mmCIF file of C-alpha atoms in Angstrom:
data_model
loop_
_atom_site.group_PDB
_atom_site.id
_atom_site.type_symbol
_atom_site.label_atom_id
_atom_site.label_comp_id
_atom_site.label_asym_id
_atom_site.label_seq_id
_atom_site.Cartn_x
_atom_site.Cartn_y
_atom_site.Cartn_z
ATOM 1 C CA MET T 6 0.077 -0.006 0.005
ATOM 2 C CA SER T 7 1.302 3.497 -0.919
ATOM 3 C CA ILE T 8 -0.118 7.127 -0.372
ATOM 4 C CA PRO T 9 0.366 9.784 -2.805
ATOM 5 C CA GLU T 10 2.146 12.697 -1.357
ATOM 6 C CA LYS T 11 0.772 16.342 -2.285
ATOM 7 C CA SER T 12 3.726 18.483 -0.912
ATOM 8 C CA SER T 13 7.428 18.585 -1.223
ATOM 9 C CA GLN T 14 9.271 17.427 2.044
ATOM 10 C CA LEU T 15 9.978 20.232 4.372
ATOM 11 C CA LEU T 16 13.005 20.544 6.495
ATOM 12 C CA LYS T 17 11.825 22.690 9.133
ATOM 13 C CA ILE T 18 9.185 20.951 11.340
ATOM 14 C CA LYS T 19 6.485 23.379 12.622
ATOM 15 C CA ARG T 20 4.616 23.246 15.861
ATOM 16 C CA GLY T 21 1.347 23.775 13.833
ATOM 17 C CA PHE T 22 -0.364 22.070 11.085
ATOM 18 C CA ASN T 23 1.274 23.866 8.265
ATOM 19 C CA GLY T 24 4.261 21.546 8.254
ATOM 20 C CA VAL T 25 3.581 19.256 10.886
ATOM 21 C CA LYS T 26 4.799 15.566 10.732
ATOM 22 C CA ILE T 27 1.743 14.014 12.007
ATOM 23 C CA HIS T 28 -0.607 13.787 9.143
ATOM 24 C CA ASN T 29 -3.731 11.702 9.804
ATOM 25 C CA LEU T 30 -5.417 10.100 12.660
ATOM 26 C CA PHE T 31 -7.904 7.246 12.192
ATOM 27 C CA ILE T 32 -9.792 5.386 14.939
ATOM 28 C CA PHE T 33 -11.323 2.180 14.159
ATOM 29 C CA ASN T 34 -13.013 -0.797 15.886
ATOM 30 C CA ARG T 35 -12.164 -4.428 15.888
ATOM 31 C CA ALA T 36 -14.322 -5.138 13.155
ATOM 32 C CA GLY T 37 -12.312 -2.938 10.813
ATOM 33 C CA ILE T 38 -14.896 -0.133 10.691
ATOM 34 C CA CYS T 39 -13.249 3.269 10.727
ATOM 35 C CA ILE T 40 -15.561 5.377 13.211
ATOM 36 C CA TYR T 41 -13.434 8.708 13.044
ATOM 37 C CA GLY T 42 -10.734 10.353 10.844
ATOM 38 C CA LEU T 43 -9.014 13.637 10.599
ATOM 39 C CA ASN T 44 -6.574 14.832 8.511
ATOM 40 C CA PHE T 45 -3.871 17.498 10.061
ATOM 41 C CA SER T 46 -1.405 18.487 7.180
ATOM 42 C CA GLN T 47 -3.318 18.038 3.745
ATOM 43 C CA ILE T 48 -0.196 16.701 2.450
ATOM 44 C CA TYR T 49 -1.423 12.911 2.518
ATOM 45 C CA THR T 50 -5.201 12.693 1.740
ATOM 46 C CA ILE T 51 -6.954 9.159 2.323
ATOM 47 C CA GLU T 52 -10.314 9.038 0.762
ATOM 48 C CA GLN T 53 -10.544 5.146 1.340
ATOM 49 C CA GLU T 54 -10.467 5.162 5.373
ATOM 50 C CA GLN T 55 -12.263 1.870 5.470
ATOM 51 C CA LEU T 56 -9.400 0.416 3.481
ATOM 52 C CA ILE T 57 -6.819 1.338 5.744
ATOM 53 C CA SER T 58 -9.129 0.226 8.645
ATOM 54 C CA SER T 59 -9.528 -3.480 7.038
ATOM 55 C CA TYR T 60 -5.954 -3.336 6.301
ATOM 56 C CA PHE T 61 -4.880 -2.811 9.965
ATOM 57 C CA THR T 62 -7.535 -5.260 11.416
ATOM 58 C CA ALA T 63 -6.140 -8.147 9.247
ATOM 59 C CA LEU T 64 -2.539 -6.965 10.244
ATOM 60 C CA MET T 65 -3.593 -6.978 14.128
ATOM 61 C CA SER T 66 -4.853 -10.394 13.892
ATOM 62 C CA PHE T 67 -1.879 -11.778 12.141
ATOM 63 C CA THR T 68 1.066 -10.160 14.230
ATOM 64 C CA LYS T 69 -0.834 -10.239 17.712
ATOM 65 C CA GLU T 70 0.389 -13.933 18.289
ATOM 66 C CA LEU T 71 3.832 -13.086 16.835
ATOM 67 C CA ILE T 72 4.444 -9.841 18.865
ATOM 68 C CA GLY T 73 1.585 -9.515 21.349
ATOM 69 C CA ASP T 74 0.118 -6.322 22.316
ATOM 70 C CA LYS T 75 2.983 -3.949 21.483
ATOM 71 C CA ILE T 76 2.852 -0.946 19.351
ATOM 72 C CA LYS T 77 2.349 -2.002 15.463
ATOM 73 C CA THR T 78 4.425 0.113 13.205
ATOM 74 C CA VAL T 79 4.317 -0.368 9.390
ATOM 75 C CA GLU T 80 6.860 1.582 7.048
ATOM 76 C CA MET T 81 4.999 2.837 4.340
ATOM 77 C CA GLY T 82 7.869 4.196 2.122
ATOM 78 C CA GLY T 83 8.338 7.763 1.026
ATOM 79 C CA GLY T 84 9.201 8.736 4.541
ATOM 80 C CA ILE T 85 6.139 7.894 6.338
ATOM 81 C CA LYS T 86 4.798 5.183 8.586
ATOM 82 C CA LEU T 87 1.607 3.991 10.248
ATOM 83 C CA VAL T 88 1.644 3.390 13.837
ATOM 84 C CA VAL T 89 -1.247 1.676 15.738
ATOM 85 C CA PHE T 90 -2.106 2.083 19.456
ATOM 86 C CA GLU T 91 -4.857 -0.205 21.083
ATOM 87 C CA LYS T 92 -6.755 1.205 23.816
ATOM 88 C CA ASN T 93 -10.149 -0.222 25.251
ATOM 89 C CA ASN T 94 -10.974 -2.437 22.115
ATOM 90 C CA LEU T 95 -10.386 0.826 19.852
ATOM 91 C CA PHE T 96 -7.439 1.357 17.382
ATOM 92 C CA TYR T 97 -5.771 4.618 16.843
ATOM 93 C CA CYS T 98 -3.675 4.752 13.863
ATOM 94 C CA VAL T 99 -1.592 7.624 13.199
ATOM 95 C CA LEU T 100 0.057 8.463 9.963
ATOM 96 C CA SER T 101 3.438 10.142 10.587
ATOM 97 C CA ALA T 102 6.892 10.969 9.296
ATOM 98 C CA SER T 103 8.991 7.835 9.761
ATOM 99 C CA PHE T 104 11.224 9.683 12.223
ATOM 100 C CA GLU T 105 8.446 10.877 14.385
ATOM 101 C CA ASN T 106 9.148 10.128 18.282
ATOM 102 C CA LEU T 107 7.110 7.022 19.257
ATOM 103 C CA SER T 108 6.634 8.180 22.784
ATOM 104 C CA LEU T 109 5.635 11.611 21.632
ATOM 105 C CA LEU T 110 2.915 9.803 19.620
ATOM 106 C CA GLU T 111 1.531 7.497 22.436
ATOM 107 C CA GLU T 112 1.360 10.592 24.689
ATOM 108 C CA ILE T 113 -0.906 12.172 21.918
ATOM 109 C CA VAL T 114 -2.827 9.356 21.279
ATOM 110 C CA SER T 115 -3.405 8.696 25.278
ATOM 111 C CA LYS T 116 -4.662 12.347 25.566
ATOM 112 C CA ILE T 117 -7.057 12.127 22.219
ATOM 113 C CA HIS T 118 -8.172 8.590 23.589
ATOM 114 C CA ALA T 119 -9.325 10.440 26.897
ATOM 115 C CA ILE T 120 -11.414 13.140 24.933
ATOM 116 C CA PHE T 121 -12.928 10.456 22.609
ATOM 117 C CA LEU T 122 -14.143 8.280 25.438
ATOM 118 C CA THR T 123 -15.797 11.163 27.127
ATOM 119 C CA TYR T 124 -17.150 12.398 23.861
ATOM 120 C CA ILE T 125 -18.785 8.941 22.875
ATOM 121 C CA LYS T 126 -20.154 8.510 26.521
ATOM 122 C CA LYS T 127 -21.947 11.988 26.255
ATOM 123 C CA ASN T 128 -23.315 11.504 22.762
ATOM 124 C CA ASP T 129 -24.238 8.088 23.274
ATOM 125 C CA VAL T 130 -22.261 6.875 20.182
ATOM 126 C CA LYS T 131 -22.514 3.375 18.983
ATOM 127 C CA THR T 132 -19.033 2.667 18.212
ATOM 128 C CA ASP T 133 -19.690 -0.463 16.418
ATOM 129 C CA ILE T 134 -21.755 0.951 13.504
ATOM 130 C CA GLU T 135 -21.440 4.930 13.694
ATOM 131 C CA TYR T 136 -18.962 7.124 11.838
ATOM 132 C CA ILE T 137 -18.351 10.500 13.658
ATOM 133 C CA CYS T 138 -18.349 13.818 11.815
ATOM 134 C CA ASP T 139 -18.255 16.621 14.350
ATOM 135 C CA GLU T 140 -16.150 19.923 13.923
ATOM 136 C CA ASN T 141 -16.190 20.331 17.807
ATOM 137 C CA LEU T 142 -14.618 17.092 18.395
ATOM 138 C CA ASN T 143 -12.111 17.702 15.501
ATOM 139 C CA TYR T 144 -11.084 21.387 17.389
ATOM 140 C CA LEU T 145 -10.755 19.394 20.650
ATOM 141 C CA VAL T 146 -8.390 16.694 19.011
ATOM 142 C CA GLU T 147 -6.353 19.643 16.985
ATOM 143 C CA ASP T 148 -6.067 21.287 20.466
ATOM 144 C CA VAL T 149 -4.541 18.357 22.166
ATOM 145 C CA ILE T 150 -1.792 18.045 19.508
ATOM 146 C CA ARG T 151 -0.975 22.041 19.634
ATOM 147 C CA GLU T 152 -0.573 21.807 23.197
ATOM 148 C CA ILE T 153 1.599 18.920 23.224
ATOM 149 C CA LEU T 154 3.627 19.908 20.549
ATOM 150 C CA SER T 155 3.885 23.505 21.964
ATOM 151 C CA LYS T 156 4.170 22.770 25.619
ATOM 152 C CA ASP T 157 7.025 24.796 27.567
ATOM 153 C CA PHE T 158 8.376 26.317 24.477
ATOM 154 C CA ASP T 159 8.736 29.901 23.261
ATOM 155 C CA LEU T 160 7.912 29.375 19.684
ATOM 156 C CA LYS T 161 9.041 32.938 18.531
ATOM 157 C CA LYS T 162 12.241 32.034 20.025
ATOM 158 C CA GLU T 163 12.314 28.755 18.602
ATOM 159 C CA GLU T 164 12.021 30.214 15.178
ATOM 160 C CA VAL T 165 15.143 32.406 15.911
ATOM 161 C CA ILE T 166 16.915 29.135 16.728
ATOM 162 C CA ILE T 167 15.789 27.566 13.464
ATOM 163 C CA GLU T 168 17.213 30.459 11.577
ATOM 164 C CA TYR T 169 20.466 30.196 13.278
ATOM 165 C CA PHE T 170 20.638 26.326 12.425
ATOM 166 C CA LYS T 171 20.312 27.386 8.628
ATOM 167 C CA GLU T 172 23.267 29.600 9.045
ATOM 168 C CA ILE T 173 25.184 26.567 10.742
ATOM 169 C CA GLN T 174 24.801 24.667 7.831
ATOM 170 C CA GLN T 175 27.176 26.954 5.916
ATOM 171 C CA ASN T 176 30.123 25.906 8.097
ATOM 172 C CA ASP T 177 32.062 23.499 5.919
ATOM 173 C CA GLU T 178 33.155 21.458 8.912
ATOM 174 C CA ILE T 179 29.655 20.605 10.030
ATOM 175 C CA HIS T 180 27.951 17.764 7.903
ATOM 176 C CA GLY T 181 24.442 18.219 9.667
ATOM 177 C CA CYS T 182 22.810 19.379 12.444
ATOM 178 C CA ILE T 183 19.379 18.376 14.280
ATOM 179 C CA LEU T 184 17.467 20.255 16.999
ATOM 180 C CA LEU T 185 15.029 18.164 19.036
ATOM 181 C CA THR T 186 12.811 18.771 22.041
ATOM 182 C CA ASP T 187 13.850 16.947 25.225
ATOM 183 C CA ARG T 188 11.414 14.347 24.655
ATOM 184 C CA GLY T 189 12.935 13.526 21.129
ATOM 185 C CA ASN T 190 10.396 15.211 18.739
ATOM 186 C CA VAL T 191 12.468 16.651 15.714
ATOM 187 C CA VAL T 192 11.998 20.210 15.579
ATOM 188 C CA TYR T 193 14.657 20.954 12.700
ATOM 189 C CA SER T 194 16.927 18.933 10.665
ATOM 190 C CA SER T 195 19.424 19.485 8.034
ATOM 191 C CA LEU T 196 19.110 15.890 6.865
ATOM 192 C CA ARG T 197 16.758 14.465 4.459
ATOM 193 C CA ASP T 198 13.897 12.477 5.862
ATOM 194 C CA ILE T 199 15.250 9.089 5.027
ATOM 195 C CA GLU T 200 18.966 9.931 6.160
ATOM 196 C CA LEU T 201 17.313 11.512 9.382
ATOM 197 C CA LYS T 202 15.319 8.110 10.178
ATOM 198 C CA LYS T 203 18.441 6.076 9.489
ATOM 199 C CA PHE T 204 20.404 8.516 11.698
ATOM 200 C CA LEU T 205 18.089 8.626 14.606
ATOM 201 C CA LYS T 206 17.832 4.719 14.929
ATOM 202 C CA GLN T 207 21.846 4.794 15.620
ATOM 203 C CA VAL T 208 21.196 7.573 18.246
ATOM 204 C CA ASP T 209 17.773 6.800 19.751
ATOM 205 C CA PHE T 210 19.034 5.613 23.012
ATOM 206 C CA ARG T 211 20.879 8.839 23.518
ATOM 207 C CA VAL T 212 17.989 11.003 22.630
ATOM 208 C CA LYS T 213 16.097 9.399 25.638
ATOM 209 C CA ILE T 214 18.576 10.409 28.073
ATOM 210 C CA CYS T 215 16.929 13.061 30.443
ATOM 211 C CA ASN T 216 19.127 12.878 33.365
ATOM 212 C CA ASN T 217 20.604 16.141 34.267
ATOM 213 C CA SER T 218 23.661 14.484 35.186
ATOM 214 C CA ILE T 219 24.290 13.598 31.660
ATOM 215 C CA LEU T 220 24.293 16.765 29.675
ATOM 216 C CA LYS T 221 26.955 16.009 27.086
ATOM 217 C CA LEU T 222 27.678 13.224 24.848
ATOM 218 C CA PHE T 223 30.082 12.533 21.940
ATOM 219 C CA TYR T 224 30.422 9.364 19.755
ATOM 220 C CA THR T 225 30.947 8.245 16.163
ATOM 221 C CA SER T 226 28.447 6.816 13.907
ATOM 222 C CA ARG T 227 28.736 3.554 11.705
ATOM 223 C CA ASP T 228 30.180 6.072 8.946
ATOM 224 C CA ASN T 229 32.669 7.174 11.318
ATOM 225 C CA GLU T 230 31.360 10.564 11.440
ATOM 226 C CA LEU T 231 31.944 12.556 14.855
ATOM 227 C CA ILE T 232 29.039 13.292 16.537
ATOM 228 C CA LEU T 233 28.550 15.686 19.417
ATOM 229 C CA SER T 234 25.155 16.228 21.247
ATOM 230 C CA GLU T 235 24.156 18.319 24.455
ATOM 231 C CA TYR T 236 20.974 19.361 26.139
ATOM 232 C CA VAL T 237 20.262 23.079 26.558
ATOM 233 C CA SER T 238 17.979 24.625 29.305
ATOM 234 C CA ASP T 239 16.406 21.155 29.832
ATOM 235 C CA LEU T 240 14.284 22.221 26.695
ATOM 236 C CA TYR T 241 16.329 20.943 23.741
ATOM 237 C CA PHE T 242 18.711 18.414 22.476
ATOM 238 C CA ILE T 243 21.276 19.580 19.933
ATOM 239 C CA ILE T 244 22.899 16.712 17.735
ATOM 240 C CA LEU T 245 25.996 18.067 15.525
ATOM 241 C CA ILE T 246 27.531 15.713 12.749
ATOM 242 C CA PHE T 247 31.066 16.541 11.789
ATOM 243 C CA HIS T 248 33.151 14.838 8.955
ATOM 244 C CA ALA T 249 35.319 12.144 10.160
ATOM 245 C CA LYS T 250 38.636 14.203 9.662
ATOM 246 C CA THR T 251 37.406 16.804 12.056
ATOM 247 C CA LYS T 252 39.542 17.057 15.028
ATOM 248 C CA PHE T 253 37.562 16.576 18.297
ATOM 249 C CA GLY T 254 38.838 20.008 19.647
ATOM 250 C CA VAL T 255 37.223 21.782 16.741
ATOM 251 C CA ALA T 256 34.143 20.008 16.899
ATOM 252 C CA GLU T 257 33.983 21.032 20.798
ATOM 253 C CA PHE T 258 34.611 24.484 19.750
ATOM 254 C CA TYR T 259 31.911 24.761 17.452
ATOM 255 C CA LEU T 260 29.406 22.943 19.967
ATOM 256 C CA GLN T 261 30.302 25.138 22.633
ATOM 257 C CA LYS T 262 29.601 28.261 20.549
ATOM 258 C CA ILE T 263 26.356 26.979 19.223
ATOM 259 C CA VAL T 264 25.173 26.053 22.845
ATOM 260 C CA SER T 265 26.200 29.411 24.018
ATOM 261 C CA ARG T 266 24.157 31.158 21.123
ATOM 262 C CA ILE T 267 21.061 29.105 21.689
ATOM 263 C CA PHE T 268 21.025 29.767 25.466
ATOM 264 C CA THR T 269 21.507 33.509 24.823
ATOM 265 C CA ILE T 270 18.476 33.307 22.349
ATOM 266 C CA LEU T 271 16.367 31.294 25.181
ATOM 267 C CA ASN T 272 17.118 34.069 27.911
ATOM 268 C CA GLN T 273 16.389 37.172 25.827
#
């Protein structure tokens, strides 16, 4: 199964819905009936929601004996994936960029689930047969995502940081740079989606480190690139990728310069 894309890939990941990397949400029951669907980005439009529901119902039945009740993820190609969460006999299916953080998606789905349960109880919705089409519910779901994506962040200052990261890319020593939130959500990347997905798999366990006693890390990639990373103000996680021949002292100098600049922006 493949889904046509209607927009070019964006390197800057905004905290709204103009360039968001969470594209669609579907909720369906065990019978494979889609009872709710919402498109956030207009990049991928899916008209056959029931086809996706049936596809995943079959997938759930096939994989449950093999991998139990773990989160199911299916790579769809083209830099996107479908992730399914099961909650109270309902399946929440999220279409997102391949590199989107699973813990972030799970947090979003958990809050949407709470809202959805309240809604179906209040409106006496029969989830075995009814399809929900309600603008008020759409607004509630969108607000949940906006709140989580923007929580604790000054988005105006974040825009300034993103512009600064674009300037960083002009440096010949730096092969790539990535800006993530403290929870691993990608805010900006100079890497293409496919490269970013591959790279984040290599450093995934490091991105999950939130212990204040571990603020700085350096290591090498499988391609022998020198990678330096550091947390800034308990809000952002910076990853800088240097060419293999770059001396550690030079890389450390650039890292500290960038960290200092970001710290200044955040405290202005």
